[in-house]
PDB file of C-alpha atoms in Angstrom:
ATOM      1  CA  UNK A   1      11.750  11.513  -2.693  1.00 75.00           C
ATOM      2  CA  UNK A   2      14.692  11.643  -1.014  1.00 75.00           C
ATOM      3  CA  UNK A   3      17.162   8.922  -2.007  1.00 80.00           C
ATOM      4  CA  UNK A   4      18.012   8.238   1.450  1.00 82.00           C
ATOM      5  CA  UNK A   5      15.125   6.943   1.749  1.00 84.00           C
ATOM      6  CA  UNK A   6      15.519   4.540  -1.365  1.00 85.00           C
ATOM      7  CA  UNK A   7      18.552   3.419   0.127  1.00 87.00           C
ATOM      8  CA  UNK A   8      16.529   2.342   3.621  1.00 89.00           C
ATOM      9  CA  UNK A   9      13.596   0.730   1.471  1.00 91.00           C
ATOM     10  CA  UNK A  10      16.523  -1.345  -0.145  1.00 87.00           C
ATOM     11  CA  UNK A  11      18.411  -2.040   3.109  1.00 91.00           C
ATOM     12  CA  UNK A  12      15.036  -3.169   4.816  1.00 91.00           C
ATOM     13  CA  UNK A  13      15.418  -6.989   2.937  1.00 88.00           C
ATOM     14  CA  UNK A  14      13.240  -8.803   5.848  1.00 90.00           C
ATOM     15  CA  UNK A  15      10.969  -6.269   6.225  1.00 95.00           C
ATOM     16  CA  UNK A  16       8.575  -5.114   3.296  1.00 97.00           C
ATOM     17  CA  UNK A  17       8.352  -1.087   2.943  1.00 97.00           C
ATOM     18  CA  UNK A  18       7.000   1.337   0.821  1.00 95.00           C
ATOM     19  CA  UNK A  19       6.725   4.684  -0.043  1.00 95.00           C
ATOM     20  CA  UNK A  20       3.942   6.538  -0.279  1.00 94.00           C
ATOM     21  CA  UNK A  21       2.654  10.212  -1.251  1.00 93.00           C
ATOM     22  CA  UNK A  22      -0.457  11.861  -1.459  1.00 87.00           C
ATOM     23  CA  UNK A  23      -3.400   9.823  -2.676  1.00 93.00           C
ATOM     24  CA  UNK A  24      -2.036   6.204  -1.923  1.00 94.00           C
ATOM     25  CA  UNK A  25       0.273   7.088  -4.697  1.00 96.00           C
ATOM     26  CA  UNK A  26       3.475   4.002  -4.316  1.00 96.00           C
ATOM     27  CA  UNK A  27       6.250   6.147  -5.094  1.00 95.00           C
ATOM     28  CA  UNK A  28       9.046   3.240  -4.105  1.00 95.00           C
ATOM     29  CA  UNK A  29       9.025   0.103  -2.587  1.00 96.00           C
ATOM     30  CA  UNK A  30      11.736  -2.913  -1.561  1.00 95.00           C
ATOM     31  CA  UNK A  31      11.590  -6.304  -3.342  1.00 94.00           C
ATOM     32  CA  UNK A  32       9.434  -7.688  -0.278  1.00 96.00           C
ATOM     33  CA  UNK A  33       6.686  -5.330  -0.303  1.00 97.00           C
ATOM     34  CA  UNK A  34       6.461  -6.299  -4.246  1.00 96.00           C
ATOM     35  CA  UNK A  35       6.774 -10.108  -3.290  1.00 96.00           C
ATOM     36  CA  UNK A  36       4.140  -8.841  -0.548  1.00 97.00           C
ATOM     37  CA  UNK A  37       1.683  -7.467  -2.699  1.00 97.00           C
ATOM     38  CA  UNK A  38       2.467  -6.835  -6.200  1.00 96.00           C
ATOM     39  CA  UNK A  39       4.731  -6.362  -8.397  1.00 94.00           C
ATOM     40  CA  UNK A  40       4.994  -2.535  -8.499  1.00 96.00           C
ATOM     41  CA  UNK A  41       6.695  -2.240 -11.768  1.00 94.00           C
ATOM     42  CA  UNK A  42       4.511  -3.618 -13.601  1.00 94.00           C
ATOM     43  CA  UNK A  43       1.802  -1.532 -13.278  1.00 95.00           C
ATOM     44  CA  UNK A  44       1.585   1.837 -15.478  1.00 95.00           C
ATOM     45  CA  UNK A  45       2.692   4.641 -13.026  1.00 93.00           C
ATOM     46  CA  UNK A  46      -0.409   6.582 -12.776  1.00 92.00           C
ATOM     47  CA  UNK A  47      -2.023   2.844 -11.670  1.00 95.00           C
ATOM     48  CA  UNK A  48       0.765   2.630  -8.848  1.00 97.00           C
ATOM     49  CA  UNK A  49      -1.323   4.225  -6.676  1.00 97.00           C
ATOM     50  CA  UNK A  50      -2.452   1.878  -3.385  1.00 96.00           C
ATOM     51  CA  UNK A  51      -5.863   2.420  -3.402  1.00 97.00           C
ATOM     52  CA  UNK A  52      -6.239   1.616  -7.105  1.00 97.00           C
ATOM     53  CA  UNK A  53      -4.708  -1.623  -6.779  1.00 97.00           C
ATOM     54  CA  UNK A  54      -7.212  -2.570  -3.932  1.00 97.00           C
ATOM     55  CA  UNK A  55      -9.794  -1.877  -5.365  1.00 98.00           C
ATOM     56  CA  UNK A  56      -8.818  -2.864  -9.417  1.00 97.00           C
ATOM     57  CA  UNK A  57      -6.814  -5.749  -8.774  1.00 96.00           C
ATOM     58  CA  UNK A  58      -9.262  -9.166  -7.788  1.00 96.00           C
ATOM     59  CA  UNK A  59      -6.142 -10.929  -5.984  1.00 96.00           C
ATOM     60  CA  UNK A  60      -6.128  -8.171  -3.447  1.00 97.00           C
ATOM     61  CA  UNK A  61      -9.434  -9.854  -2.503  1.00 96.00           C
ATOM     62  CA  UNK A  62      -8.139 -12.548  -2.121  1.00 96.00           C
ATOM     63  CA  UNK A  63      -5.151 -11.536  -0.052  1.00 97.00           C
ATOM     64  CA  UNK A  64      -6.665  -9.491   2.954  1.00 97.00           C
ATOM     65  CA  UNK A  65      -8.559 -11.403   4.466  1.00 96.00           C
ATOM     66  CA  UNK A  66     -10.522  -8.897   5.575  1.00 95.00           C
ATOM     67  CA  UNK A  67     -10.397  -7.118   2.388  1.00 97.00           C
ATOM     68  CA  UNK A  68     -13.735  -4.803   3.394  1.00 96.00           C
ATOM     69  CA  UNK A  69     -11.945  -3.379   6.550  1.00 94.00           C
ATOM     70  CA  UNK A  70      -8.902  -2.483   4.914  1.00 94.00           C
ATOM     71  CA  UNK A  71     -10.426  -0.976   1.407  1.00 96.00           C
ATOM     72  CA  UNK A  72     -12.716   1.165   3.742  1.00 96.00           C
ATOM     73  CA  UNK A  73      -9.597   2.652   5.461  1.00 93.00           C
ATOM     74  CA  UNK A  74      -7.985   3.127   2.418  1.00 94.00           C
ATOM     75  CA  UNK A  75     -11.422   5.080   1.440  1.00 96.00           C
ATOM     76  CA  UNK A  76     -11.326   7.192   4.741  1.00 95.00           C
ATOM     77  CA  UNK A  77      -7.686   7.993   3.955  1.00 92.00           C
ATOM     78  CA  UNK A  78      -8.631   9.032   0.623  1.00 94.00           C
ATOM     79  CA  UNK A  79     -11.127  11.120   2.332  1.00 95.00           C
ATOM     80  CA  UNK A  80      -8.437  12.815   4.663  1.00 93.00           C
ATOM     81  CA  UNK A  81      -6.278  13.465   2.186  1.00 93.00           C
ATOM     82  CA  UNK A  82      -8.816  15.345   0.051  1.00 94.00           C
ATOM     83  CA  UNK A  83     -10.305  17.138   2.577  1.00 93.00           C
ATOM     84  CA  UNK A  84      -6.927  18.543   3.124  1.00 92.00           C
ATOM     85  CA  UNK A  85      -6.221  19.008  -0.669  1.00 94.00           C
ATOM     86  CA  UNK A  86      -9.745  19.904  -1.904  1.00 95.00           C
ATOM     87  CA  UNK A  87      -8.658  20.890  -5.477  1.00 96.00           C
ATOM     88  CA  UNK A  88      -6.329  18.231  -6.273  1.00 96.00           C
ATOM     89  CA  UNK A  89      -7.238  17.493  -9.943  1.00 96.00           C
ATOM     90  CA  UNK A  90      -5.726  13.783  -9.623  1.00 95.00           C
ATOM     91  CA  UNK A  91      -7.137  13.016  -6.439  1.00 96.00           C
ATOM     92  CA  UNK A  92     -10.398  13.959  -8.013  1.00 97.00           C
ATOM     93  CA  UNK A  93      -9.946  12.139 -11.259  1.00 97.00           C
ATOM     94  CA  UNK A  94      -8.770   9.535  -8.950  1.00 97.00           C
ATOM     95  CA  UNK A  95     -11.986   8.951  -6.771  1.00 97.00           C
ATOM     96  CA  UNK A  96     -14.106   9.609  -9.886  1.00 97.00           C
ATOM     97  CA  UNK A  97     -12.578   6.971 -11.648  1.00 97.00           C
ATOM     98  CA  UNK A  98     -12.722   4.303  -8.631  1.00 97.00           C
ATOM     99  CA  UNK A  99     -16.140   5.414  -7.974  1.00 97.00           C
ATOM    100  CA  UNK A 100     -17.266   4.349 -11.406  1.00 97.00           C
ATOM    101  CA  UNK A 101     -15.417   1.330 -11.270  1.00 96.00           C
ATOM    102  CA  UNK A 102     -16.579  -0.239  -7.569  1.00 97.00           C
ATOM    103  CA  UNK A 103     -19.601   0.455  -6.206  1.00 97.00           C
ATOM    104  CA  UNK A 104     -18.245  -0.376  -2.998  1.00 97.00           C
ATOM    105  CA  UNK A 105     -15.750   2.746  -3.238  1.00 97.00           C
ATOM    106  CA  UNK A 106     -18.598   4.909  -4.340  1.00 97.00           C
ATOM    107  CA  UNK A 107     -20.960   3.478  -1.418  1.00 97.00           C
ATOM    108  CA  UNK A 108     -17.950   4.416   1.115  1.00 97.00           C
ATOM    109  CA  UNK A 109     -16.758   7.465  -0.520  1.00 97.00           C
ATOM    110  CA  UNK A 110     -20.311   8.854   0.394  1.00 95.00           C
ATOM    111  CA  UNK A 111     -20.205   7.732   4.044  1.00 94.00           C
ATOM    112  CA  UNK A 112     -17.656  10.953   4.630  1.00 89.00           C
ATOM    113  CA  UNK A 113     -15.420   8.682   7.496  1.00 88.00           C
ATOM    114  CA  UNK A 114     -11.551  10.130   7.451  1.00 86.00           C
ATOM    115  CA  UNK A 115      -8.492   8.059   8.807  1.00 80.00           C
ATOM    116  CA  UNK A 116      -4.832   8.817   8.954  1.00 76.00           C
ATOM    117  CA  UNK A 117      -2.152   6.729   8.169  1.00 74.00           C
ATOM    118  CA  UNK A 118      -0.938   5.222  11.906  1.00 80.00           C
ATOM    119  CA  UNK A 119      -0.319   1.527  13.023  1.00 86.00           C
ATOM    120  CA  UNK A 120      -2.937  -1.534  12.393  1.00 90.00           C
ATOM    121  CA  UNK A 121      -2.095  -5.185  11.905  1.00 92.00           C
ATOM    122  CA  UNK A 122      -3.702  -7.005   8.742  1.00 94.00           C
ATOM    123  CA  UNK A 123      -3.789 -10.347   8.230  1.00 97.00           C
ATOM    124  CA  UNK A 124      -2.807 -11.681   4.570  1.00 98.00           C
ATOM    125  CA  UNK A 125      -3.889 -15.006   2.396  1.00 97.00           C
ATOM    126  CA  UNK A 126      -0.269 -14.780   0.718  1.00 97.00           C
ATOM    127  CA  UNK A 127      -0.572 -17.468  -2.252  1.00 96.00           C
ATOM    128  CA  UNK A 128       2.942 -18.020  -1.787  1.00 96.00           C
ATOM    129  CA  UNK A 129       3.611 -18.519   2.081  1.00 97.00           C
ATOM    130  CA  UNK A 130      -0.123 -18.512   3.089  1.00 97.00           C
ATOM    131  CA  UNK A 131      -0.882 -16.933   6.398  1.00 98.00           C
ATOM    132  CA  UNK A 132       1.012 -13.604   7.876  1.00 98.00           C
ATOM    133  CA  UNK A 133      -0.011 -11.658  10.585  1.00 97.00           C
ATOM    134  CA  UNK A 134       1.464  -8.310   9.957  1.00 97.00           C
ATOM    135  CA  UNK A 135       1.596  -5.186  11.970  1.00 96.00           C
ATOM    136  CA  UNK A 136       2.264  -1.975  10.338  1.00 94.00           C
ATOM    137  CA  UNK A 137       3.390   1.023  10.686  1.00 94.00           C
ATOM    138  CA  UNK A 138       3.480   4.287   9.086  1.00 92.00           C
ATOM    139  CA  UNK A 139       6.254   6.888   9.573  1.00 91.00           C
ATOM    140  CA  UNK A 140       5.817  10.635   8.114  1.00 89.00           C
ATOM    141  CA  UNK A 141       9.196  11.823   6.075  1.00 83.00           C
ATOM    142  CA  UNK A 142      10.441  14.908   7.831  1.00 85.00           C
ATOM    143  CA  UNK A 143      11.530  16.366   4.773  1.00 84.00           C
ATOM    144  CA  UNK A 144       8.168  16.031   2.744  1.00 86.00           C
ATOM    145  CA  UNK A 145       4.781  15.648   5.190  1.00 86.00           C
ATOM    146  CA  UNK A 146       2.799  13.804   2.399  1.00 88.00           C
ATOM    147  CA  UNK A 147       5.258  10.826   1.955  1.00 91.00           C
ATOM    148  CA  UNK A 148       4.672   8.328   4.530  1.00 91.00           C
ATOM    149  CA  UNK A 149       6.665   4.787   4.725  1.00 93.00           C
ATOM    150  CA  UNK A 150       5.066   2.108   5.500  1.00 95.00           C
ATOM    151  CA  UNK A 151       6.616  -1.035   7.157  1.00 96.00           C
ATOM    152  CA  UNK A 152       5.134  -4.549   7.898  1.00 96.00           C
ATOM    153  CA  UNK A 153       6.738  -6.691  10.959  1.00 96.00           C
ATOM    154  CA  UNK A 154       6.165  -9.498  12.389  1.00 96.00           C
ATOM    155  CA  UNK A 155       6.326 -10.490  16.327  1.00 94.00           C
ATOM    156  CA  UNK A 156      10.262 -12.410  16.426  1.00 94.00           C
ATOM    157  CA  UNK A 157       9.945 -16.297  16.415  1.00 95.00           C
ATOM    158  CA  UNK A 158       6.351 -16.421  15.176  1.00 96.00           C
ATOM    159  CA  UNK A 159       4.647 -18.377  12.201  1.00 97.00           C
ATOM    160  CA  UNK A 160       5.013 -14.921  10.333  1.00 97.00           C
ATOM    161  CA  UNK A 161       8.380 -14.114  10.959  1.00 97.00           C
ATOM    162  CA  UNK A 162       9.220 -17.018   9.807  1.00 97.00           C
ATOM    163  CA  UNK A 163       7.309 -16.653   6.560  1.00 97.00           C
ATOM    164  CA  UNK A 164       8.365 -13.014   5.724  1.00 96.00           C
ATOM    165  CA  UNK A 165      11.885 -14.982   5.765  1.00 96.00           C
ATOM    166  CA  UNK A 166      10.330 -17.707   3.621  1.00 96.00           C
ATOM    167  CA  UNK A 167       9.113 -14.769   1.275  1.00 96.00           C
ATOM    168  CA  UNK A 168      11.942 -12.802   0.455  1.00 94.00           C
ATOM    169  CA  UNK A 169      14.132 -16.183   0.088  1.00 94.00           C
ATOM    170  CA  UNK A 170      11.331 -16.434  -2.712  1.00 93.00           C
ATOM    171  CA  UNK A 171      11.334 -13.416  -3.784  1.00 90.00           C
ATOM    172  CA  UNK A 172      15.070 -13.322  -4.408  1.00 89.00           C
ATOM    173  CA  UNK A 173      14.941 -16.510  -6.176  1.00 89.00           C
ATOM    174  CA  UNK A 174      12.028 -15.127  -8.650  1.00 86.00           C
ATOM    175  CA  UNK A 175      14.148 -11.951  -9.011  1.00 85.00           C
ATOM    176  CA  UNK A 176      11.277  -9.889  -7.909  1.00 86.00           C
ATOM    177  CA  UNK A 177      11.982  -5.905  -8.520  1.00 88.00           C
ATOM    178  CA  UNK A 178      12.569  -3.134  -6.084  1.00 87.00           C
ATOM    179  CA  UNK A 179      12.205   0.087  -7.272  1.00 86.00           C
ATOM    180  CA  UNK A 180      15.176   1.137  -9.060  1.00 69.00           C
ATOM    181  CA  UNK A 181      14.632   5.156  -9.087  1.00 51.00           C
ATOM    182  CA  UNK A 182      14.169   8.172  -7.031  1.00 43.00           C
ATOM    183  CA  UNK A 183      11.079   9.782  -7.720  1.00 41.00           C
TER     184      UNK A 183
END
């Protein structure tokens, strides 16, 4: 990763970001998208992977509140990905592993649909701040095609805004961890 990009992720203090690469894999984040979701750095680095976390981790349940929708895109970008990396031992090992573990993944993995990473807006059960209405966005690094950032925003002036602010006032308070290296 480029550590330009690092240094935007850390710049971005309103706005949660992430890195990603091939497979869902979180290759850096800013303190908000931890506050946001989890905290990355906590998690073994072969587990930092997006997908695993949605489907492993029971509070992600919890925090989409349309959890279904939003695991079964991450299962149709899963799909994308491997149909254009067909031999990719870890995305294999990968969709093994969460196929034995959810039967949901396994169901969806076998319905074949394929989505790329674009724009959507989720809505989130955030323990902390409750309610956000986020709109994301995902933006393809020139100088590697398979790492994508993704940003959440929030409309200006509305109940979410106003949270994300909320949340990383929180978040700096509880010290919560950016990444700290370029991967």
């Amino acid at each position: 990763m480029q550590p330009q990009l690092q240094r935007l992720l850390d710049d971005l203090t309103a706005t949660p970001a992430l890195v990603q690469g091939r497979r869902g894999d979180i290759l850096a984040w800013n303190s908000l998208a931890a506050a946001l979701v989890t905290d990355f750095s906590r998690l073994p680095e072969k587990h930092r992977n997006y997908p695993w976390i949605q489907f492993t981790d029971p509070a992600m349940r919890t925090l989409y509140t349309d959890w279904e929708t939003s695991a079964r895109i991450s299962v149709a970008q899963l799909r994308m990905e491997a149909a254009k990396y067909p031999d990719d031992p870890r995305l294999i090992a990968l969709v093994g592993e969460l196929s034995m573990r959810d039967k949901h993944f396994a169901q969806w993995w076998g319905e074949h649909q394929v989505a790329s990473r674009t724009v959507g807006t989720k809505t989130l059960n955030h323990p902390v701040v409750g309610e956000l209405v986020l709109d994301w966005d995902t933006l393809t690094a020139n100088t590697d095609p398979d790492q994508h950032l993704t940003v959440w925003t929030a409309k200006p002036g509305s109940p979410t805004h106003d949270r994300l602010r909320i949340l990383a006032s929180w978040a700096a308070d509880q010290n919560v961890p950016a990444s700290d290296t370029v991967t």
